[in-house]
Amino acid sequence: MSSTEHPTATPPSHVVQDARRALEVCNACRYCEGFCAVFPAMELHRDFSNADLSHLANLCHNCKDCYYACQYAPPHEFGINVPKAMAELRHASYAQYAWPRGLSGAFQRNGLITALAMSGGIALVLLLTLLLQNPARLFGILPVAPGAGFYLIIPKAVMTLTALAAGLYALLALALGFRNFWKDAGTTRVSGADIHQALKDAASLRYLGGGGHGCNDENGAFSNRRRYLHHLMAYGFLLCFAATCVGAVYDLLLGYPAPYPPSSLPVLLGIAGGAGIVTGCAGLLWLKMAGDQDPQSRNLLGADTGLLLLLLMIALTGLLLLALRSTSAQGIVLCIHLGLVLGFFLTMPYSKFVHGLYRFGALVRHAADQRRHG
Ligand code: SF4
Ligand code: SF4
């Protein structure tokens, strides 16, 4: 084991062997070297440590271009399937770096874990509400006015402390998981220019652009659909996060708690963000199910779709909550929405959400490696 390899956890050996074999063939062939960042990064190596393989797997954007271009892809006897090998290794790396180590198994049954988190979060919020409040408030019509509304359904202390505890835990687990990933990659010197380049590549999803013509989203035909849908989902998520931050400032600093009028900044940000998430997640789910399954790993279907479904449900219930204000359904929809958000926070460090962090780390290392090697 090299000094940079992780001391306790390693991905399954057959997953590592498949990825190593595919990349060794690619390193001799090099036909796809202009497709994405993986191939130039691969060409810096004569052989691949587990840490190198993990870095390359997280650099792959799963665009599938190299599958449809490959003369050695199935049914050729070599059976080279780089997107599938990279996806399986990437998923194994999430478990490898997870913090705490004891919860890394959550990645293996991610679909089931997400379903349990969704139903458990809803059940917990409903139970707390029924125990701590007058049950009539859950089904009553509440006033939409400053100082009233949501805290009449769920007490302020319960809502704030639960969100704070779950959010801080998620941040801690994500940060320590990323630290494991970064240490294992053995990246040493990184400049501001490397981080800037990585930010640009991540924000534009450069490697899903295929140099302008797009990628093989569904099959051998090129399109930019996946790139645009991913943009809608990711920027929608950021808008919803901004809406939550503005709402927190209104509430905690200005003493002006939710719900806010439809023309207020938190609501406008939330509507735009929610629409982006719904469109992006629904489109990505459709692409996942309708696309050619050969370059995909069936074993990862639950993990790939679990996070998309959870985000879709959170956005839909958020928009529904806005539509059902001042009705007797407001209380129950609020509990379902907050239960899903709680489930999201608790599963965030053990779901595909981590791919954003690890891919960004891989892009930073790639920028640093390319700068050093000219
Ligand atoms: S994916 Fe196939 S064509 Fe592309 S570099 Fe690898 S072996 Fe060559
Ligand atoms: S699937 Fe796309 S991003 Fe991944 S190695 Fe192949 S060409 Fe590169």
Short mmCIF file of C-alpha atoms in Angstrom, two decimals, residues 8-321:
data_model
loop_
_atom_site.label_atom_id
_atom_site.label_comp_id
_atom_site.label_asym_id
_atom_site.label_seq_id
_atom_site.Cartn_x
_atom_site.Cartn_y
_atom_site.Cartn_z
CA THR A 8 -8.56 1.28 6.51
CA ALA A 9 -11.04 1.01 3.66
CA THR A 10 -10.59 -0.09 0.06
CA PRO A 11 -13.11 -0.59 -2.75
CA PRO A 12 -14.03 -4.18 -3.76
CA SER A 13 -11.13 -5.77 -5.65
CA HIS A 14 -13.19 -6.69 -8.75
CA VAL A 15 -14.26 -3.04 -9.11
CA VAL A 16 -10.64 -1.87 -8.90
CA GLN A 17 -9.47 -4.56 -11.32
CA ASP A 18 -12.12 -3.68 -13.92
CA ALA A 19 -11.21 0.03 -13.77
CA ARG A 20 -7.45 -0.63 -13.84
CA ARG A 21 -7.75 -3.01 -16.81
CA ALA A 22 -9.91 -0.54 -18.79
CA LEU A 23 -7.54 2.36 -18.13
CA GLU A 24 -4.47 0.31 -19.03
CA VAL A 25 -6.02 -0.48 -22.41
CA CYS A 26 -6.99 3.21 -22.83
CA ASN A 27 -3.46 4.30 -21.94
CA ALA A 28 -2.13 2.24 -24.83
CA CYS A 29 -4.92 3.25 -27.23
CA ARG A 30 -5.43 6.98 -26.41
CA TYR A 31 -8.07 7.42 -29.10
CA CYS A 32 -10.33 9.34 -26.65
CA GLU A 33 -7.71 11.71 -25.25
CA GLY A 34 -9.54 14.85 -26.38
CA PHE A 35 -12.91 13.85 -24.89
CA CYS A 36 -12.59 14.92 -21.26
CA ALA A 37 -10.19 15.49 -18.37
CA VAL A 38 -9.87 11.77 -17.53
CA PHE A 39 -7.68 10.85 -20.49
CA PRO A 40 -5.02 13.61 -20.15
CA ALA A 41 -4.92 12.84 -16.41
CA MET A 42 -4.58 9.12 -17.12
CA GLU A 43 -1.67 9.73 -19.49
CA LEU A 44 0.42 11.10 -16.60
CA HIS A 45 0.64 7.55 -15.21
CA ARG A 46 2.34 4.35 -16.34
CA ASP A 47 0.47 2.35 -13.71
CA PHE A 48 -2.39 3.22 -11.34
CA SER A 49 -2.47 3.13 -7.53
CA ASN A 50 -5.88 2.82 -5.87
CA ALA A 51 -5.72 6.54 -5.05
CA ASP A 52 -4.99 7.39 -8.73
CA LEU A 53 -7.95 5.28 -9.83
CA SER A 54 -10.22 6.98 -7.32
CA HIS A 55 -9.09 10.40 -8.57
CA LEU A 56 -9.76 9.43 -12.20
CA ALA A 57 -13.16 7.94 -11.33
CA ASN A 58 -14.22 11.19 -9.64
CA LEU A 59 -12.94 13.21 -12.59
CA CYS A 60 -15.25 11.26 -14.93
CA HIS A 61 -18.58 13.04 -15.62
CA ASN A 62 -20.20 9.87 -16.98
CA CYS A 63 -20.85 11.50 -20.37
CA LYS A 64 -20.49 8.09 -22.11
CA ASP A 65 -18.73 9.56 -25.18
CA CYS A 66 -15.84 7.12 -24.77
CA TYR A 67 -18.23 4.14 -24.74
CA TYR A 68 -19.82 4.89 -28.10
CA ALA A 69 -16.45 5.82 -29.65
CA CYS A 70 -14.64 2.72 -28.42
CA GLN A 71 -13.68 0.00 -30.89
CA TYR A 72 -13.05 -2.31 -27.91
CA ALA A 73 -16.49 -1.85 -26.28
CA PRO A 74 -18.82 -4.89 -26.08
CA PRO A 75 -19.37 -7.06 -28.09
CA HIS A 76 -15.59 -6.84 -28.70
CA GLU A 77 -13.83 -9.52 -26.67
CA PHE A 78 -11.97 -6.84 -24.63
CA GLY A 79 -15.36 -5.57 -23.37
CA ILE A 80 -14.01 -2.11 -22.49
CA ASN A 81 -16.73 -0.05 -20.78
CA VAL A 82 -15.04 2.97 -19.20
CA PRO A 83 -18.21 4.85 -18.03
CA LYS A 84 -19.52 1.77 -16.21
CA ALA A 85 -16.13 0.91 -14.64
CA MET A 86 -15.64 4.55 -13.54
CA ALA A 87 -19.19 4.78 -12.12
CA GLU A 88 -18.75 1.64 -10.01
CA LEU A 89 -15.35 2.74 -8.72
CA ARG A 90 -16.63 6.25 -8.04
CA HIS A 91 -19.50 4.86 -6.00
CA ALA A 92 -17.10 2.60 -4.07
CA SER A 93 -14.93 5.64 -3.33
CA TYR A 94 -17.88 7.42 -1.66
CA ALA A 95 -18.13 4.54 0.82
CA GLN A 96 -14.34 4.39 1.17
CA TYR A 97 -14.04 8.02 2.32
CA ALA A 98 -17.31 8.31 4.29
CA TRP A 99 -17.26 9.66 7.82
CA PRO A 100 -17.86 8.04 10.24
CA ARG A 101 -16.51 4.83 8.74
CA GLY A 102 -19.27 2.77 10.36
CA LEU A 103 -21.90 4.44 8.17
CA SER A 104 -20.12 3.77 4.85
CA GLY A 105 -22.44 0.77 4.32
CA ALA A 106 -25.26 3.28 3.72
CA PHE A 107 -23.90 3.70 0.19
CA GLN A 108 -24.45 0.01 -0.61
CA ARG A 109 -28.22 0.18 -0.05
CA ASN A 110 -28.68 3.81 -0.87
CA GLY A 111 -32.12 3.54 -2.46
CA LEU A 112 -33.52 1.79 0.62
CA ILE A 113 -31.76 4.19 3.02
CA THR A 114 -33.20 7.20 1.15
CA ALA A 115 -36.71 5.74 1.26
CA LEU A 116 -36.36 5.09 5.00
CA ALA A 117 -35.01 8.61 5.60
CA MET A 118 -37.94 10.15 3.69
CA SER A 119 -40.60 8.19 5.57
CA GLY A 120 -38.75 8.40 8.93
CA GLY A 121 -38.29 12.18 8.61
CA ILE A 122 -41.98 12.71 7.84
CA ALA A 123 -43.07 10.40 10.68
CA LEU A 124 -40.77 12.13 13.19
CA VAL A 125 -41.93 15.65 12.33
CA LEU A 126 -45.59 14.61 12.43
CA LEU A 127 -45.09 12.85 15.76
CA LEU A 128 -43.28 15.80 17.34
CA THR A 129 -45.95 18.17 16.09
CA LEU A 130 -48.77 16.05 17.49
CA LEU A 131 -46.97 15.66 20.83
CA LEU A 132 -45.90 19.29 21.28
CA GLN A 133 -48.84 21.20 19.81
CA ASN A 134 -52.57 21.14 19.94
CA PRO A 135 -53.40 18.58 17.16
CA ALA A 136 -56.19 20.87 15.97
CA ARG A 137 -53.54 23.29 14.70
CA LEU A 138 -52.24 20.69 12.27
CA PHE A 139 -55.54 20.69 10.40
CA GLY A 140 -56.72 24.22 11.15
CA ILE A 141 -56.59 27.32 8.92
CA LEU A 142 -53.85 29.55 10.27
CA PRO A 143 -53.41 33.26 9.70
CA VAL A 144 -50.79 34.43 7.20
CA ALA A 145 -49.32 37.29 9.16
CA PRO A 146 -45.95 38.25 10.62
CA GLY A 147 -45.41 36.44 13.90
CA ALA A 148 -48.05 33.80 13.18
CA GLY A 149 -48.17 30.93 10.72
CA PHE A 150 -45.59 28.14 10.69
CA TYR A 151 -44.49 28.41 14.32
CA LEU A 152 -48.09 27.86 15.39
CA ILE A 153 -47.78 24.42 13.79
CA ILE A 154 -44.20 23.51 14.74
CA PRO A 155 -42.70 25.39 17.74
CA LYS A 156 -39.82 27.70 16.80
CA ALA A 157 -37.34 26.03 19.16
CA VAL A 158 -38.07 22.55 17.71
CA MET A 159 -37.85 23.73 14.10
CA THR A 160 -34.67 25.78 14.61
CA LEU A 161 -32.77 23.33 16.80
CA THR A 162 -33.63 20.28 14.64
CA ALA A 163 -32.58 22.06 11.44
CA LEU A 164 -29.39 23.37 13.08
CA ALA A 165 -28.38 19.99 14.52
CA ALA A 166 -29.09 18.07 11.28
CA GLY A 167 -27.41 20.73 9.11
CA LEU A 168 -24.28 20.92 11.28
CA TYR A 169 -23.97 17.13 11.36
CA ALA A 170 -24.27 16.97 7.55
CA LEU A 171 -21.61 19.69 7.13
CA LEU A 172 -19.23 17.95 9.54
CA ALA A 173 -19.64 14.53 7.88
CA LEU A 174 -19.22 16.04 4.39
CA ALA A 175 -16.10 17.98 5.44
CA LEU A 176 -14.43 14.97 7.07
CA GLY A 177 -15.32 12.72 4.11
CA PHE A 178 -13.77 15.27 1.75
CA ARG A 179 -10.68 15.44 3.96
CA ASN A 180 -10.27 11.64 3.58
CA PHE A 181 -10.65 11.96 -0.20
CA TRP A 182 -8.16 14.84 -0.42
CA LYS A 183 -5.54 13.14 1.76
CA ASP A 184 -5.81 9.95 -0.26
CA ALA A 185 -5.35 11.82 -3.55
CA GLY A 186 -1.99 13.03 -2.21
CA THR A 187 -2.45 16.46 -3.80
CA THR A 188 0.26 18.78 -2.56
CA ARG A 189 0.55 22.25 -4.03
CA VAL A 190 -2.60 23.90 -5.26
CA SER A 191 -2.66 27.51 -6.45
CA GLY A 192 -5.46 30.06 -6.58
CA ALA A 193 -5.40 29.66 -10.37
CA ASP A 194 -6.06 25.90 -10.00
CA ILE A 195 -9.07 26.55 -7.78
CA HIS A 196 -10.32 29.22 -10.17
CA GLN A 197 -10.02 26.85 -13.14
CA ALA A 198 -11.82 24.08 -11.24
CA LEU A 199 -14.61 26.48 -10.24
CA LYS A 200 -15.07 27.52 -13.87
CA ASP A 201 -15.13 23.90 -15.07
CA ALA A 202 -17.57 22.85 -12.33
CA ALA A 203 -19.90 25.85 -12.73
CA SER A 204 -20.17 25.35 -16.49
CA LEU A 205 -20.11 21.51 -16.40
CA ARG A 206 -17.44 21.84 -19.07
CA TYR A 207 -16.95 18.12 -19.52
CA LEU A 208 -20.64 17.50 -20.21
CA GLY A 209 -20.38 19.96 -23.11
CA GLY A 210 -18.36 17.65 -25.36
CA GLY A 211 -16.56 20.65 -26.89
CA GLY A 212 -19.89 22.25 -27.87
CA HIS A 213 -21.79 19.36 -29.49
CA GLY A 214 -22.85 17.80 -26.20
CA CYS A 215 -22.55 14.25 -24.93
CA ASN A 216 -24.14 10.84 -25.42
CA ASP A 217 -26.92 11.44 -22.89
CA GLU A 218 -29.26 8.69 -24.01
CA ASN A 219 -27.53 6.78 -26.81
CA GLY A 220 -24.98 7.30 -29.57
CA ALA A 221 -26.55 10.65 -30.58
CA PHE A 222 -25.08 13.87 -29.14
CA SER A 223 -27.11 16.31 -27.06
CA ASN A 224 -26.73 18.92 -24.31
CA ARG A 225 -29.87 17.80 -22.47
CA ARG A 226 -28.12 16.30 -19.46
CA ARG A 227 -25.88 19.34 -19.06
CA TYR A 228 -28.81 21.78 -19.14
CA LEU A 229 -30.96 19.64 -16.81
CA HIS A 230 -28.09 19.34 -14.35
CA HIS A 231 -27.67 23.13 -14.47
CA LEU A 232 -31.38 23.60 -13.72
CA MET A 233 -31.22 21.24 -10.76
CA ALA A 234 -27.95 22.57 -9.30
CA TYR A 235 -28.73 26.27 -9.70
CA GLY A 236 -32.29 25.62 -8.50
CA PHE A 237 -30.79 24.05 -5.38
CA LEU A 238 -28.57 27.11 -4.83
CA LEU A 239 -31.56 29.45 -5.26
CA CYS A 240 -33.53 27.46 -2.65
CA PHE A 241 -30.52 27.61 -0.32
CA ALA A 242 -30.40 31.39 -0.86
CA ALA A 243 -34.15 31.59 -0.09
CA THR A 244 -33.56 29.72 3.18
CA CYS A 245 -30.66 32.02 4.12
CA VAL A 246 -32.69 35.18 3.40
CA GLY A 247 -35.60 33.71 5.41
CA ALA A 248 -33.22 33.00 8.32
CA VAL A 249 -31.98 36.60 8.26
CA TYR A 250 -35.56 37.92 8.19
CA ASP A 251 -36.55 35.64 11.06
CA LEU A 252 -33.52 35.53 13.37
CA LEU A 253 -32.09 39.01 12.80
CA LEU A 254 -35.12 41.11 11.84
CA GLY A 255 -37.74 39.24 13.90
CA TYR A 256 -39.94 38.64 10.84
CA PRO A 257 -40.80 34.89 10.65
CA ALA A 258 -42.31 32.90 7.76
CA PRO A 259 -44.63 32.67 5.91
CA TYR A 260 -43.74 35.64 3.68
CA PRO A 261 -45.87 37.34 1.02
CA PRO A 262 -45.69 35.93 -2.54
CA SER A 263 -43.75 38.99 -3.78
CA SER A 264 -41.08 38.79 -1.04
CA LEU A 265 -37.47 37.84 -1.82
CA PRO A 266 -37.46 34.44 -0.04
CA VAL A 267 -40.64 33.36 -1.83
CA LEU A 268 -39.46 34.54 -5.27
CA LEU A 269 -36.09 32.80 -4.82
CA GLY A 270 -37.89 29.67 -3.58
CA ILE A 271 -40.31 29.59 -6.54
CA ALA A 272 -37.49 29.99 -9.10
CA GLY A 273 -35.31 27.43 -7.30
CA GLY A 274 -38.15 24.94 -6.82
CA ALA A 275 -39.13 25.14 -10.50
CA GLY A 276 -35.48 24.53 -11.48
CA ILE A 277 -35.18 21.51 -9.19
CA VAL A 278 -38.47 19.97 -10.35
CA THR A 279 -37.61 20.37 -14.05
CA GLY A 280 -33.98 19.30 -13.63
CA CYS A 281 -34.63 16.26 -11.43
CA ALA A 282 -37.61 15.01 -13.47
CA GLY A 283 -35.60 15.35 -16.70
CA LEU A 284 -32.53 13.63 -15.26
CA LEU A 285 -34.68 10.77 -13.93
CA TRP A 286 -36.23 10.36 -17.37
CA LEU A 287 -32.79 10.32 -19.04
CA LYS A 288 -31.57 7.76 -16.51
CA MET A 289 -34.50 5.40 -17.14
CA ALA A 290 -35.00 5.91 -20.88
CA GLY A 291 -31.32 5.99 -21.90
CA ASP A 292 -29.20 3.08 -23.13
CA GLN A 293 -28.50 0.92 -20.06
CA ASP A 294 -25.33 -0.73 -21.43
CA PRO A 295 -22.87 2.01 -20.33
CA GLN A 296 -24.62 2.28 -16.95
CA SER A 297 -24.31 0.10 -13.86
CA ARG A 298 -27.59 -1.53 -12.82
CA ASN A 299 -26.17 -1.89 -9.29
CA LEU A 300 -26.14 1.89 -8.88
CA LEU A 301 -29.69 2.61 -10.05
CA GLY A 302 -31.05 3.03 -6.49
CA ALA A 303 -28.24 5.39 -5.48
CA ASP A 304 -28.47 7.38 -8.73
CA THR A 305 -32.22 7.84 -8.58
CA GLY A 306 -32.65 8.11 -4.76
CA LEU A 307 -31.21 11.61 -4.44
CA LEU A 308 -33.05 12.87 -7.53
CA LEU A 309 -36.37 11.57 -6.16
CA LEU A 310 -35.77 13.09 -2.73
CA LEU A 311 -34.89 16.52 -4.17
CA LEU A 312 -37.91 16.32 -6.49
CA MET A 313 -40.23 15.54 -3.56
CA ILE A 314 -38.78 18.39 -1.44
CA ALA A 315 -39.23 20.91 -4.26
CA LEU A 316 -42.76 19.70 -5.09
CA THR A 317 -43.92 19.85 -1.46
CA GLY A 318 -42.29 23.29 -1.08
CA LEU A 319 -44.26 24.62 -4.06
CA LEU A 320 -47.40 22.84 -2.83
CA LEU A 321 -47.01 24.49 0.57
#
